């Protein structure tokens, strides 16, 4: 990237040699494409340096796009000349970034001992903070909490799954289980934050939610892409992919290596891999990798899920943004045989969610969404593993802040999603008993 840069300050920098990318003066445009030509022009525009489409362009639907200062005037003129509707959501992306996670000496939680738990929900935390919080929970609630390292990232960081179960023993539980992963896309900070909020409800408020841990085992991976997550804290807040390298393959391309690192981990699963909605270009944000499960992160997750496939009854993956509860696709890209069951359970979840804060989440089957995706984890979980109730949850908001959701949104988002998951879990369990 050619963005302006400044030196970062973080305890997690020791493995990096970089400068922090600044988005000062970058604008966030919202554009309403009304023609196929406009769609194609937006796709071409997105290939320019430092331009980011935050969602795929779809005819007659708004699309958010980040533009660098040097092309803003010309893009404005072009949009006006062609009578293309647009608005400017922000005139300084860097200010949004700074406001989202301000640096204060007392804002970062430091783990000191097992009796000190000051993990906050008004701030987005570093990977070290998250890891220490999980260790705190394991040591403090050792009777029903455990941490399992299921593998390592491309840069060698542990992938830590927290297991929450009333049957805390070395013997494999026979209870049904729920899997939740988050932080697949590095810039979606609200996703790990909500996963941690769910963990807090299940562990620290276990007396209130004891029925959920007595009847179900929970496996939650709060940060599926730790390398990318750290990179968004230290270098590029809007980085999406992992940070893996495959220089022999990437050298066929002429882009800078720093732009071409990483794989979109939600395009790397072995179901309809590298079809619509993914890229073979390693420099693209939707690069699917060289082959299915080419990445250590997706291999570790898939192996663990397969080991527990007989017990996992719900698969959930947390993403942002757009406030959608997505039902998985199938090989025919049409309604599955159990479509009505998935729709029924999904509707119960989003209805319970709405009752809390009035937030509207759109329940959508993937074959009905307006842009294609492939190689996704929920599609794999449903079609390859056979986990009937598999969903992708696209968290807040609908684009006012997009990937830069203020930390003030963590608690309300966490509360409503936990409410939805609790409703879904109880409904699925009751349905299983009745069948």
Coordinates of N, CA, C and O in Angstrom, one line a residue, residues 1-8 18-26 49-50 67-70 92 94 97 231 234-237:
X1 N 0.8 -1.2 0.0 CA 0.0 0.0 0.0 C 0.9 1.2 0.0 O 2.0 1.2 0.6
X2 N 0.3 2.3 -0.6 CA 1.1 3.6 -0.6 C 0.6 4.6 0.3 O 0.8 5.8 0.1
X3 N -0.2 4.2 1.3 CA -0.8 5.2 2.2 C 0.4 5.8 3.0 O 1.4 5.3 3.2
X4 N 0.1 7.0 3.5 CA 1.0 7.6 4.4 C 1.3 6.7 5.6 O 0.4 6.0 6.1
X5 N 2.5 6.7 6.2 CA 2.8 5.8 7.3 C 3.4 6.5 8.5 O 4.0 7.6 8.4
X6 N 3.2 6.0 9.7 CA 3.8 6.5 10.9 C 4.2 5.3 11.8 O 3.5 4.2 11.7
X7 N 5.2 5.5 12.6 CA 5.6 4.3 13.4 C 4.7 4.0 14.5 O 4.2 4.9 15.3
X8 N 4.3 2.7 14.7 CA 3.4 2.3 15.8 C 4.0 2.2 17.1 O 5.3 2.2 17.2
X18 N 7.8 -2.9 10.3 CA 6.8 -2.2 9.5 C 6.6 -0.7 10.0 O 7.2 -0.3 11.0
X19 N 5.8 0.0 9.3 CA 5.3 1.3 9.7 C 3.8 1.3 9.6 O 3.2 0.6 8.8
X20 N 3.2 2.1 10.5 CA 1.7 2.1 10.5 C 1.1 2.8 9.3 O 1.6 3.9 9.0
X21 N 0.2 2.2 8.7 CA -0.5 2.8 7.6 C -1.5 3.8 8.1 O -2.3 3.5 9.0
X22 N -1.5 5.0 7.5 CA -2.5 6.1 7.9 C -3.5 6.3 6.8 O -3.1 6.3 5.6
X23 N -4.7 6.4 7.1 CA -5.8 6.7 6.2 C -6.3 8.2 6.3 O -7.4 8.5 6.1
X24 N -5.4 9.0 6.7 CA -5.7 10.5 6.8 C -6.1 11.0 5.5 O -5.4 10.9 4.5
X25 N -7.3 11.7 5.5 CA -7.8 12.3 4.2 C -8.5 11.3 3.3 O -9.1 11.7 2.3
X26 N -8.5 10.0 3.6 CA -9.3 9.0 2.8 C -10.7 9.3 3.1 O -11.2 9.5 4.2
X49 N -4.7 1.3 -6.7 CA -4.0 1.2 -5.4 C -4.8 2.0 -4.4 O -5.3 3.1 -4.6
X50 N -4.9 1.4 -3.2 CA -5.5 2.0 -2.0 C -7.0 2.3 -2.1 O -7.6 3.0 -1.3
X67 N -11.8 5.7 -0.7 CA -11.0 6.3 -1.8 C -9.9 7.2 -1.2 O -10.1 7.9 -0.2
X68 N -8.7 7.1 -1.8 CA -7.5 7.9 -1.3 C -7.7 9.3 -1.8 O -8.4 9.6 -2.7
X69 N -7.0 10.2 -1.1 CA -7.2 11.7 -1.4 C -6.9 12.1 -2.8 O -7.5 12.9 -3.4
X70 N -5.9 11.4 -3.5 CA -5.5 11.8 -4.8 C -6.5 11.6 -5.9 O -6.4 12.2 -7.0
X92 N -12.5 11.6 6.5 CA -11.2 11.2 7.1 C -11.3 9.9 7.8 O -11.7 9.8 9.0
X94 N -9.0 8.0 8.9 CA -8.1 7.9 10.0 C -8.7 8.4 11.3 O -8.5 7.8 12.4
X97 N -10.8 5.7 12.6 CA -10.0 4.7 13.2 C -9.5 5.1 14.6 O -9.6 4.4 15.6
X231 N -2.1 -7.6 12.9 CA -1.7 -6.7 11.9 C -2.6 -5.5 11.8 O -2.2 -4.3 11.5
X234 N -1.5 -3.1 14.6 CA -0.1 -2.6 14.5 C 0.2 -1.9 13.2 O 1.1 -1.0 13.2
X235 N -0.5 -2.2 12.1 CA 0.0 -1.7 10.8 C -1.1 -1.2 10.0 O -1.1 0.0 9.6
X236 N -2.1 -2.0 9.6 CA -3.2 -1.6 8.7 C -4.5 -2.0 9.3 O -4.9 -3.1 9.3
X237 N -5.2 -1.0 9.8 CA -6.5 -1.3 10.5 C -7.5 -1.9 9.5 O -8.4 -2.6 10.0

